[in-house]
Amino acid sequence: MTDEELKDLDKEVKKLKRISSEWAAQMHDLVEDRLPAAYQEIPTLAQSTFAACQAWAEASARLTEALKGNSA
C-alpha cells in the first residue's frame, strides 16, 4: 500500500470514528433526555449506531493490517 493510500485510509478511519461518536451521542441524548417516552426510537437509533461503529471497526482493522504490511 502506498503512503498516499495509507493516508487516505487513516483519514477514512478518523471520519468513521467521528460519525460513530455522533451516533453514540444521539443514543446518549435519547437515554438522558427522552426516555422512556421515546422508546420507539431505540431500534432505529441502535441499528444506525451499530452500523456506524461496525464500519469504523472494519476500516480500523484494514488500516492496522496495512500498517503491519508496510512495516514488514
Short mmCIF file of N, CA and C in Angstrom, two decimals:
data_model
loop_
_atom_site.label_atom_id
_atom_site.label_comp_id
_atom_site.label_asym_id
_atom_site.label_seq_id
_atom_site.Cartn_x
_atom_site.Cartn_y
_atom_site.Cartn_z
N MET A 1 0.85 -1.17 0.00
CA MET A 1 0.00 0.00 0.00
C MET A 1 0.91 1.24 0.00
N THR A 2 0.57 2.19 -0.84
CA THR A 2 1.38 3.41 -0.93
C THR A 2 1.13 4.32 0.27
N ASP A 3 2.04 5.26 0.46
CA ASP A 3 1.86 6.22 1.55
C ASP A 3 0.56 7.01 1.37
N GLU A 4 0.26 7.35 0.14
CA GLU A 4 -0.98 8.10 -0.14
C GLU A 4 -2.22 7.27 0.21
N GLU A 5 -2.19 6.00 -0.13
CA GLU A 5 -3.31 5.12 0.21
C GLU A 5 -3.45 4.97 1.73
N LEU A 6 -2.33 4.88 2.42
CA LEU A 6 -2.36 4.80 3.89
C LEU A 6 -2.96 6.07 4.48
N LYS A 7 -2.56 7.21 3.95
CA LYS A 7 -3.11 8.48 4.44
C LYS A 7 -4.61 8.54 4.21
N ASP A 8 -5.05 8.09 3.02
CA ASP A 8 -6.48 8.10 2.71
C ASP A 8 -7.25 7.18 3.65
N LEU A 9 -6.69 6.01 3.92
CA LEU A 9 -7.34 5.05 4.82
C LEU A 9 -7.38 5.60 6.24
N ASP A 10 -6.31 6.23 6.68
CA ASP A 10 -6.28 6.84 8.00
C ASP A 10 -7.34 7.94 8.10
N LYS A 11 -7.49 8.71 7.04
CA LYS A 11 -8.49 9.77 7.00
C LYS A 11 -9.89 9.16 7.09
N GLU A 12 -10.10 8.05 6.38
CA GLU A 12 -11.41 7.37 6.41
C GLU A 12 -11.71 6.86 7.82
N VAL A 13 -10.71 6.27 8.47
CA VAL A 13 -10.90 5.76 9.84
C VAL A 13 -11.30 6.89 10.77
N LYS A 14 -10.62 8.01 10.68
CA LYS A 14 -10.94 9.16 11.53
C LYS A 14 -12.35 9.68 11.26
N LYS A 15 -12.73 9.72 9.99
CA LYS A 15 -14.07 10.19 9.63
C LYS A 15 -15.13 9.24 10.20
N LEU A 16 -14.90 7.94 10.03
CA LEU A 16 -15.87 6.95 10.52
C LEU A 16 -15.94 6.96 12.05
N LYS A 17 -14.84 7.22 12.71
CA LYS A 17 -14.86 7.32 14.17
C LYS A 17 -15.69 8.52 14.60
N ARG A 18 -15.54 9.64 13.90
CA ARG A 18 -16.33 10.83 14.22
C ARG A 18 -17.82 10.54 14.03
N ILE A 19 -18.17 9.89 12.93
CA ILE A 19 -19.57 9.56 12.66
C ILE A 19 -20.11 8.62 13.74
N SER A 20 -19.32 7.64 14.12
CA SER A 20 -19.74 6.71 15.19
C SER A 20 -19.98 7.46 16.49
N SER A 21 -19.09 8.39 16.79
CA SER A 21 -19.23 9.17 18.02
C SER A 21 -20.49 10.03 17.98
N GLU A 22 -20.82 10.55 16.81
CA GLU A 22 -22.04 11.35 16.68
C GLU A 22 -23.28 10.50 16.92
N TRP A 23 -23.29 9.28 16.40
CA TRP A 23 -24.42 8.38 16.64
C TRP A 23 -24.50 8.02 18.12
N ALA A 24 -23.34 7.76 18.73
CA ALA A 24 -23.32 7.44 20.16
C ALA A 24 -23.86 8.61 20.98
N ALA A 25 -23.53 9.82 20.58
CA ALA A 25 -24.05 11.00 21.29
C ALA A 25 -25.57 11.08 21.17
N GLN A 26 -26.09 10.71 20.00
CA GLN A 26 -27.55 10.71 19.84
C GLN A 26 -28.19 9.67 20.76
N MET A 27 -27.55 8.51 20.88
CA MET A 27 -28.08 7.50 21.81
C MET A 27 -28.03 8.03 23.24
N HIS A 28 -26.95 8.68 23.59
CA HIS A 28 -26.83 9.25 24.93
C HIS A 28 -27.94 10.26 25.19
N ASP A 29 -28.17 11.13 24.21
CA ASP A 29 -29.24 12.12 24.36
C ASP A 29 -30.60 11.46 24.52
N LEU A 30 -30.83 10.39 23.77
CA LEU A 30 -32.09 9.66 23.90
C LEU A 30 -32.25 9.15 25.32
N VAL A 31 -31.22 8.51 25.84
CA VAL A 31 -31.28 7.95 27.18
C VAL A 31 -31.45 9.04 28.23
N GLU A 32 -30.67 10.09 28.10
CA GLU A 32 -30.66 11.15 29.11
C GLU A 32 -31.91 12.03 29.08
N ASP A 33 -32.42 12.30 27.88
CA ASP A 33 -33.44 13.34 27.74
C ASP A 33 -34.83 12.86 27.34
N ARG A 34 -34.92 11.74 26.62
CA ARG A 34 -36.21 11.45 26.01
C ARG A 34 -36.84 10.12 26.44
N LEU A 35 -36.09 9.26 27.11
CA LEU A 35 -36.68 8.01 27.56
C LEU A 35 -37.41 8.23 28.87
N PRO A 36 -38.43 7.53 29.16
CA PRO A 36 -38.98 6.40 28.43
C PRO A 36 -39.96 6.78 27.32
N ALA A 37 -40.34 8.03 27.22
CA ALA A 37 -41.38 8.41 26.26
C ALA A 37 -41.01 8.09 24.81
N ALA A 38 -39.74 8.18 24.46
CA ALA A 38 -39.33 7.99 23.07
C ALA A 38 -38.74 6.59 22.83
N TYR A 39 -39.22 5.62 23.59
CA TYR A 39 -38.67 4.27 23.48
C TYR A 39 -38.75 3.69 22.07
N GLN A 40 -39.70 4.16 21.25
CA GLN A 40 -39.84 3.65 19.89
C GLN A 40 -38.62 3.98 19.03
N GLU A 41 -37.85 4.98 19.41
CA GLU A 41 -36.67 5.38 18.65
C GLU A 41 -35.48 4.44 18.86
N ILE A 42 -35.54 3.61 19.89
CA ILE A 42 -34.39 2.78 20.25
C ILE A 42 -33.93 1.87 19.10
N PRO A 43 -34.80 1.07 18.48
CA PRO A 43 -34.30 0.15 17.44
C PRO A 43 -33.61 0.84 16.27
N THR A 44 -34.20 1.90 15.76
CA THR A 44 -33.63 2.59 14.61
C THR A 44 -32.31 3.25 14.97
N LEU A 45 -32.29 3.91 16.09
CA LEU A 45 -31.08 4.59 16.53
C LEU A 45 -29.98 3.58 16.86
N ALA A 46 -30.35 2.49 17.49
CA ALA A 46 -29.37 1.46 17.82
C ALA A 46 -28.78 0.83 16.55
N GLN A 47 -29.62 0.56 15.57
CA GLN A 47 -29.14 -0.04 14.32
C GLN A 47 -28.19 0.91 13.59
N SER A 48 -28.53 2.17 13.54
CA SER A 48 -27.67 3.15 12.88
C SER A 48 -26.33 3.29 13.61
N THR A 49 -26.38 3.30 14.93
CA THR A 49 -25.17 3.39 15.73
C THR A 49 -24.31 2.16 15.53
N PHE A 50 -24.93 0.99 15.54
CA PHE A 50 -24.21 -0.26 15.33
C PHE A 50 -23.54 -0.27 13.97
N ALA A 51 -24.26 0.13 12.94
CA ALA A 51 -23.70 0.14 11.58
C ALA A 51 -22.52 1.11 11.47
N ALA A 52 -22.63 2.26 12.09
CA ALA A 52 -21.54 3.24 12.06
C ALA A 52 -20.32 2.70 12.79
N CYS A 53 -20.52 2.08 13.93
CA CYS A 53 -19.41 1.53 14.69
C CYS A 53 -18.77 0.34 13.96
N GLN A 54 -19.59 -0.46 13.32
CA GLN A 54 -19.08 -1.59 12.55
C GLN A 54 -18.24 -1.10 11.38
N ALA A 55 -18.69 -0.07 10.68
CA ALA A 55 -17.93 0.49 9.56
C ALA A 55 -16.58 1.01 10.05
N TRP A 56 -16.58 1.69 11.22
CA TRP A 56 -15.33 2.18 11.79
C TRP A 56 -14.41 1.01 12.14
N ALA A 57 -14.94 -0.03 12.77
CA ALA A 57 -14.13 -1.17 13.19
C ALA A 57 -13.50 -1.87 11.98
N GLU A 58 -14.25 -2.02 10.91
CA GLU A 58 -13.73 -2.67 9.71
C GLU A 58 -12.62 -1.83 9.07
N ALA A 59 -12.84 -0.53 8.97
CA ALA A 59 -11.83 0.36 8.39
C ALA A 59 -10.59 0.39 9.29
N SER A 60 -10.80 0.40 10.58
CA SER A 60 -9.68 0.41 11.52
C SER A 60 -8.85 -0.87 11.39
N ALA A 61 -9.52 -1.99 11.23
CA ALA A 61 -8.81 -3.27 11.06
C ALA A 61 -8.02 -3.26 9.75
N ARG A 62 -8.61 -2.70 8.68
CA ARG A 62 -7.89 -2.61 7.41
C ARG A 62 -6.63 -1.75 7.56
N LEU A 63 -6.76 -0.64 8.28
CA LEU A 63 -5.61 0.23 8.50
C LEU A 63 -4.53 -0.48 9.31
N THR A 64 -4.92 -1.18 10.36
CA THR A 64 -3.96 -1.91 11.17
C THR A 64 -3.21 -2.94 10.33
N GLU A 65 -3.93 -3.68 9.51
CA GLU A 65 -3.30 -4.68 8.64
C GLU A 65 -2.38 -4.01 7.62
N ALA A 66 -2.81 -2.91 7.06
CA ALA A 66 -1.99 -2.20 6.07
C ALA A 66 -0.70 -1.69 6.70
N LEU A 67 -0.82 -1.20 7.92
CA LEU A 67 0.38 -0.69 8.62
C LEU A 67 1.34 -1.84 8.94
N LYS A 68 0.80 -2.98 9.31
CA LYS A 68 1.65 -4.17 9.55
C LYS A 68 2.37 -4.57 8.27
N GLY A 69 1.63 -4.56 7.16
CA GLY A 69 2.19 -4.94 5.88
C GLY A 69 3.28 -4.01 5.40
N ASN A 70 3.12 -2.74 5.69
CA ASN A 70 4.11 -1.75 5.26
C ASN A 70 5.36 -1.76 6.12
N SER A 71 5.24 -2.24 7.36
CA SER A 71 6.40 -2.23 8.23
C SER A 71 7.24 -3.50 8.06
N ALA A 72 6.68 -4.48 7.39
CA ALA A 72 7.38 -5.75 7.22
C ALA A 72 8.46 -5.67 6.15
#
